[in-house]
Short mmCIF file of C-alpha atoms and ligand atoms in Angstrom, two decimals:
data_model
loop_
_atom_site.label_atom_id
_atom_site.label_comp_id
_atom_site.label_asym_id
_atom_site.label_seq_id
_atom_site.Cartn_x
_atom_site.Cartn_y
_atom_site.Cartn_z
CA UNK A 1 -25.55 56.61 66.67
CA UNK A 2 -25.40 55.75 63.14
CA UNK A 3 -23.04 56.09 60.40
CA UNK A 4 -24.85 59.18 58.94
CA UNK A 5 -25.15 60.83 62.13
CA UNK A 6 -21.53 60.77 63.01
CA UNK A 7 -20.37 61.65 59.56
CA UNK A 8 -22.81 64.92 59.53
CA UNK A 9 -21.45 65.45 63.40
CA UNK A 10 -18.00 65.49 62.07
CA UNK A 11 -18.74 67.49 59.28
CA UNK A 12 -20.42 70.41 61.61
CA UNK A 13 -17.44 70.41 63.82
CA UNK A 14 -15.23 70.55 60.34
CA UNK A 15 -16.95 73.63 59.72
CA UNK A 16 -15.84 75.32 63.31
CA UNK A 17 -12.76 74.13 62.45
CA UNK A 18 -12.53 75.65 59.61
CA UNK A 19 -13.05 79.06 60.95
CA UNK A 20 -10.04 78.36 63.38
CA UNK A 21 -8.00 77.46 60.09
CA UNK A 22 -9.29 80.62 58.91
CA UNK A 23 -7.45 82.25 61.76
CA UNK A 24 -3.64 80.87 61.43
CA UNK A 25 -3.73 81.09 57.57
CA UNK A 26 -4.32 84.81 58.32
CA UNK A 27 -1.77 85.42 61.29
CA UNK A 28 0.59 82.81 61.05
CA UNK A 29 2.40 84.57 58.09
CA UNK A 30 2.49 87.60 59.97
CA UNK A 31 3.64 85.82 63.61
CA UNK A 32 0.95 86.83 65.07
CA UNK A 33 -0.34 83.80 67.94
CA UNK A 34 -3.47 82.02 67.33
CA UNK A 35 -4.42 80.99 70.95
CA UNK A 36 -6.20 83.91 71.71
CA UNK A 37 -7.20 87.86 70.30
CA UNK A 38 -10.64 88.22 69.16
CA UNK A 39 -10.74 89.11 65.19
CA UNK A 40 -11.20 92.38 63.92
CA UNK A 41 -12.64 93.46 60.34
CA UNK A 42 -9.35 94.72 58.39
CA UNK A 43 -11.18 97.41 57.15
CA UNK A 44 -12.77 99.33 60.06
CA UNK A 45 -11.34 97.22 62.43
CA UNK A 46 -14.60 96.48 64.02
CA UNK A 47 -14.70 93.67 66.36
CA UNK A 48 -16.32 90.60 64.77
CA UNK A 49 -19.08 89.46 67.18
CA UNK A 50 -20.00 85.63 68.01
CA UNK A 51 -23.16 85.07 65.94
CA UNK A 52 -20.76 86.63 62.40
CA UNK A 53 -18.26 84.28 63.11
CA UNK A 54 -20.75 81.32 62.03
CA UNK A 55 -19.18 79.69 59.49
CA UNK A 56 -20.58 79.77 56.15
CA UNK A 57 -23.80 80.87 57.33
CA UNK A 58 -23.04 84.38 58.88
CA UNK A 59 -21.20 84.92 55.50
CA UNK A 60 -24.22 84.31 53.22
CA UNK A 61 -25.94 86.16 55.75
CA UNK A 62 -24.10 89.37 55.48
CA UNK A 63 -24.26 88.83 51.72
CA UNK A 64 -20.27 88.97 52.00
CA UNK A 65 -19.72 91.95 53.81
CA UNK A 66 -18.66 93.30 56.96
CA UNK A 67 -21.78 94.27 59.59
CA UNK A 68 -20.07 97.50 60.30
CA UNK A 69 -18.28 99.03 57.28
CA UNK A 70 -19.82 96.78 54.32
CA UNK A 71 -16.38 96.33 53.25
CA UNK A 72 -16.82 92.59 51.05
CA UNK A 73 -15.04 89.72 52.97
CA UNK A 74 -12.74 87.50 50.88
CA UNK A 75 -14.57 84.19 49.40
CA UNK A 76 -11.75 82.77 50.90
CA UNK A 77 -13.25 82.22 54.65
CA UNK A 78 -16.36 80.62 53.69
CA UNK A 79 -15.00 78.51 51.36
CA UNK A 80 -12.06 77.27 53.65
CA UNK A 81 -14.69 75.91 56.35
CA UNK A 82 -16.42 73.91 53.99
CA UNK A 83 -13.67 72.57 52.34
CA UNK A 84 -12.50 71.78 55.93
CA UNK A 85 -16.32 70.43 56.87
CA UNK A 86 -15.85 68.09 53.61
CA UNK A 87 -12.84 67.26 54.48
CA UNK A 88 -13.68 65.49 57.74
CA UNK A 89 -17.17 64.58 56.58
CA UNK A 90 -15.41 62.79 53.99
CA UNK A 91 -12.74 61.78 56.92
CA UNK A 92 -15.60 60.35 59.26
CA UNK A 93 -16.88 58.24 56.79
CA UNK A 94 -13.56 56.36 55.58
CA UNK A 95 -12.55 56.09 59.41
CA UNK A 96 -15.25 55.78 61.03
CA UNK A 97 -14.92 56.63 65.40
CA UNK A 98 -11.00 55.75 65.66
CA UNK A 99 -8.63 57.20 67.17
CA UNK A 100 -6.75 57.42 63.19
CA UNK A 101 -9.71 59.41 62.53
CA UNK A 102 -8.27 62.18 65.16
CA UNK A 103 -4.45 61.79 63.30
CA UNK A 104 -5.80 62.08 60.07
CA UNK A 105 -8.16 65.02 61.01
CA UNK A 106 -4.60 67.04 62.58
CA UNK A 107 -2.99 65.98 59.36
CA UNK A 108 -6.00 67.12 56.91
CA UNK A 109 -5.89 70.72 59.18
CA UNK A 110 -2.10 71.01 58.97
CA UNK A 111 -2.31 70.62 54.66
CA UNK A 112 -5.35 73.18 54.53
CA UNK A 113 -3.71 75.59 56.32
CA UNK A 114 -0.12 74.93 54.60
CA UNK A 115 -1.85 74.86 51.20
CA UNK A 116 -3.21 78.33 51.88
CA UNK A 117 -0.27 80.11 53.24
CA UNK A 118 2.01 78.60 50.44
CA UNK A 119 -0.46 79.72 47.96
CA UNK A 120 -0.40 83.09 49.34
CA UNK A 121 2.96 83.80 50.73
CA UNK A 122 5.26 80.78 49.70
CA UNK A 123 6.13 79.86 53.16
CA UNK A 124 5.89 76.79 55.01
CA UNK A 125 6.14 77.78 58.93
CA UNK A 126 8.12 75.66 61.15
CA UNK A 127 5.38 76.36 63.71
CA UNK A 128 3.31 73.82 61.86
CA UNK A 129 5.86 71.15 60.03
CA UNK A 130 8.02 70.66 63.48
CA UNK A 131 5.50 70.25 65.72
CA UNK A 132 3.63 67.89 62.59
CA UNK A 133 7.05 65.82 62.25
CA UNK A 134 7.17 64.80 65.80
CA UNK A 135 3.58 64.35 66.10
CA UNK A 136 3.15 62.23 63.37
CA UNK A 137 5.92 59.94 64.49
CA UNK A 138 4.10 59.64 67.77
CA UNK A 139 1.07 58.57 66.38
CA UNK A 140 2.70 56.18 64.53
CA UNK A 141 4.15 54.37 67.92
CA UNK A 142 -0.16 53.22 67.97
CA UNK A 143 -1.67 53.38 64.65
CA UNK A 144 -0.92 52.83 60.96
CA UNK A 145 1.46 53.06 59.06
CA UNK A 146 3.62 51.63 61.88
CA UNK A 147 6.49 53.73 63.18
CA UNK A 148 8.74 51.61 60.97
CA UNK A 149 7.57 53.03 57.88
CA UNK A 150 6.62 56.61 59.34
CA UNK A 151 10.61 56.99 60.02
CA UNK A 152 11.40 55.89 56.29
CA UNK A 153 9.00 58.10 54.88
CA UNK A 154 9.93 61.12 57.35
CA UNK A 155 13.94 60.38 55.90
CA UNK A 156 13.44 59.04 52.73
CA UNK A 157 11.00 61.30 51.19
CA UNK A 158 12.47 64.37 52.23
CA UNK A 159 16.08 63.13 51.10
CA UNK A 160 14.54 62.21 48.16
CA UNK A 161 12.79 65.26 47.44
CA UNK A 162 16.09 66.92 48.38
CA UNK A 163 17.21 65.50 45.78
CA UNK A 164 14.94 66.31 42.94
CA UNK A 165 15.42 69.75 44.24
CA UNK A 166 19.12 70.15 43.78
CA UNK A 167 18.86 68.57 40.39
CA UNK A 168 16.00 71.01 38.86
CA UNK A 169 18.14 73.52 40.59
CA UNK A 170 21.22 72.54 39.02
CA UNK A 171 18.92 72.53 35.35
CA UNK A 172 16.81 75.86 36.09
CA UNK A 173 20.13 77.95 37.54
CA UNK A 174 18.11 79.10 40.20
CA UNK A 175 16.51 77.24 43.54
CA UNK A 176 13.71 75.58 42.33
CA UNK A 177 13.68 74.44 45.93
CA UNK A 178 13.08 75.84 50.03
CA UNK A 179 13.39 73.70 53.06
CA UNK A 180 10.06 74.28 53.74
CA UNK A 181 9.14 71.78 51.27
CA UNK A 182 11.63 69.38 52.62
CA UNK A 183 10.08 69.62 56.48
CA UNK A 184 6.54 69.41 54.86
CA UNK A 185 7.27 66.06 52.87
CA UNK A 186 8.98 65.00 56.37
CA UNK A 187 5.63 65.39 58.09
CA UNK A 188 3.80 63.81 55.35
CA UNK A 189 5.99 60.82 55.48
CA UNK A 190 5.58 60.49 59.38
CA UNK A 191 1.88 60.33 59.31
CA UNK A 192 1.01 58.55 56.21
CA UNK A 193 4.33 56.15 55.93
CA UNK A 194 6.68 56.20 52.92
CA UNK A 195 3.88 54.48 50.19
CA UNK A 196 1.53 56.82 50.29
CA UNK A 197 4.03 59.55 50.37
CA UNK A 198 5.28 58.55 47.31
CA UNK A 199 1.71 58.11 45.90
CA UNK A 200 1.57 62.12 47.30
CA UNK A 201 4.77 63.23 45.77
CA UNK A 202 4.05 61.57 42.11
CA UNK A 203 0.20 63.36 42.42
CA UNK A 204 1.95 67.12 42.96
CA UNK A 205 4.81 66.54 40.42
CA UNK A 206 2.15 65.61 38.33
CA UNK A 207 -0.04 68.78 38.96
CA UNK A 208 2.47 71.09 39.67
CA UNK A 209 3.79 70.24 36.16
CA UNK A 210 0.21 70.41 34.40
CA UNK A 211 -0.54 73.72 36.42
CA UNK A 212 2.59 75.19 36.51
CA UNK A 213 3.58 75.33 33.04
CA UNK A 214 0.00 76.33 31.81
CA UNK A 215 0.13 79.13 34.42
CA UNK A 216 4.29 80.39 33.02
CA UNK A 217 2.40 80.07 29.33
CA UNK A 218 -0.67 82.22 30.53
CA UNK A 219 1.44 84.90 32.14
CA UNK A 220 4.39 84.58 30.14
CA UNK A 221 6.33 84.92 33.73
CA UNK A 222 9.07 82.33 33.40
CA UNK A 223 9.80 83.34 37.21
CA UNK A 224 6.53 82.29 38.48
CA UNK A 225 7.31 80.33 41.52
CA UNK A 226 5.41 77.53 42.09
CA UNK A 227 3.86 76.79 45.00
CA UNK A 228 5.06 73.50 45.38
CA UNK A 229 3.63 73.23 48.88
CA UNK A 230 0.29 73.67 48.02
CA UNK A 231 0.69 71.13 45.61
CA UNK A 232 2.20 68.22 47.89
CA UNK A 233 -1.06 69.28 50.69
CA UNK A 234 -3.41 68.41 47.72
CA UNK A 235 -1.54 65.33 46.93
CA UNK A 236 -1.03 64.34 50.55
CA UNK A 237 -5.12 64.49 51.42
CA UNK A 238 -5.39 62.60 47.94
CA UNK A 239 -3.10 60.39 48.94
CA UNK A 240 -4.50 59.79 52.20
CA UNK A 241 -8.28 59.95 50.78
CA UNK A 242 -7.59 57.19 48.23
CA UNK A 243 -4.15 56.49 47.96
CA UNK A 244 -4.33 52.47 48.10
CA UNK A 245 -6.67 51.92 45.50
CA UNK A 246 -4.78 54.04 43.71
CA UNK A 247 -1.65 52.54 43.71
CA UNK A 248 -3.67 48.33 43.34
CA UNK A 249 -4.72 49.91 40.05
CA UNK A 250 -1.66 51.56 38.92
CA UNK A 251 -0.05 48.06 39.77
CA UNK A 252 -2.17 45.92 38.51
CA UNK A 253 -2.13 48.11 34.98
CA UNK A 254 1.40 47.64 34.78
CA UNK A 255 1.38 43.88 35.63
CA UNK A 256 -1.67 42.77 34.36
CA UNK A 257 -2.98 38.96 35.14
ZN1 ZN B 1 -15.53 96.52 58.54
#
């Protein structure tokens, strides 16, 4: 099989991944169980059959709309599976048939569907960073970045950020800050070491700043709540994505030869 073929494999199975993602960002919030439960159109709550649960396709193909009601179906579902079919197209092709490949695919799924729910409800369930925590330490027992440094950056990182938490709350008055956040950046640390979490954590300071403040100057809404979540799963695939390079040129800038 060649490079190609396995990357456009992956990608294809991304997509059907994508429409599982689809699922939890939907009923995790509300604790409803993902294992099993057909779905159901919220408007008519029609049962959606196989061949509309395509992903991407069956979408364009009803034109955005339900088959029974013609209610329109949030952008949202299509876009998810191919950001998710990107994401381990992209994946395949940095690491190649591993079994890292499988960790950072579990990872990549966990910050898709964290991103999403912070966005939407600004919640981070324990159903997804526990579970993540342990798992990433266990992968890190057989594959980079070596359990030493997945226990430093599970500790560290979330101490650290912690920190920075309890001093912007200290400087807002308010808490700038939920222990969701603190469990993500613990999971983040397990599977991608204490570097690269770093690398993450600098990436969503640095956007959540940018965004944040243009967003409380648009809407004038100095309570906006950012969701900082959904800022750390962006850095965190960024991280992961590109993270090294990133940080030899940020070095060598600063200590140039
Ligand atoms: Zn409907």
């Amino acid at each position: 099989m060649s490079d190609l073929t396995f990357v456009a494999l992956v990608g294809t199975l991304g997509l059907f991944v994508g429409s599982f993602l689809n699922v939890c960002i939907v009923r995790l919030p509300l604790g409803r169980t993902v294992l099993w439960g057909r779905s159901h159109c919220p408007h008519c709550d029609r049962q959606i059959r196989a061949w509309e649960n395509l992903p991407v396709i069956s979408w364009l193909a009803l034109g955005g709309r339900c088959a029974g009601c013609h209610a329109s179906i949030s952008m949202q579902y299509p876009v998810i599976e191919l950001v998710t079919g990107l994401v381990f197209a992209g994946g395949a092709w940095l690491y190649g048939p591993t079994l890292l490949l499988v960790a950072r695919l579990l990872f990549a799924c966990a910050m898709v569907v964290l991103f999403m729910i912070d966005l939407q409800h600004r919640i981070l369930p324990n159903v997804i960073t526990l579970p993540g925590i342990l798992s990433g330490l266990a992968f890190s027992l057989v594959l980079p970045p070596g359990v030493r440094d997945a226990l430093i950056g599970a500790a560290a990182c979330s101490l650290l950020l912690f920190g920075m938490g309890e001093m912007v709350s200290r400087v807002l008055g308010k808490d700038a800050l939920g222990f969701g956040d603190v469990k993500m950046i613990a999971m983040m640390g397990a599977f991608l070491g204490w570097q690269m979490t770093l690398v993450a954590l600098f990436l969503a300071s640095f956007l959540g700043s940018v965004i944040g403040l243009g967003l409380v100057a648009i809407t004038r809404d100095r309570d906006y709540q950012i969701p900082l979540g959904s800022f750390l799963a962006v850095g965190a695939l960024a991280a992961a994505a590109a993270g090294q390079p990133l940080l030899d040129w940020y070095v060598g800038s600063l200590f140039p030869r």
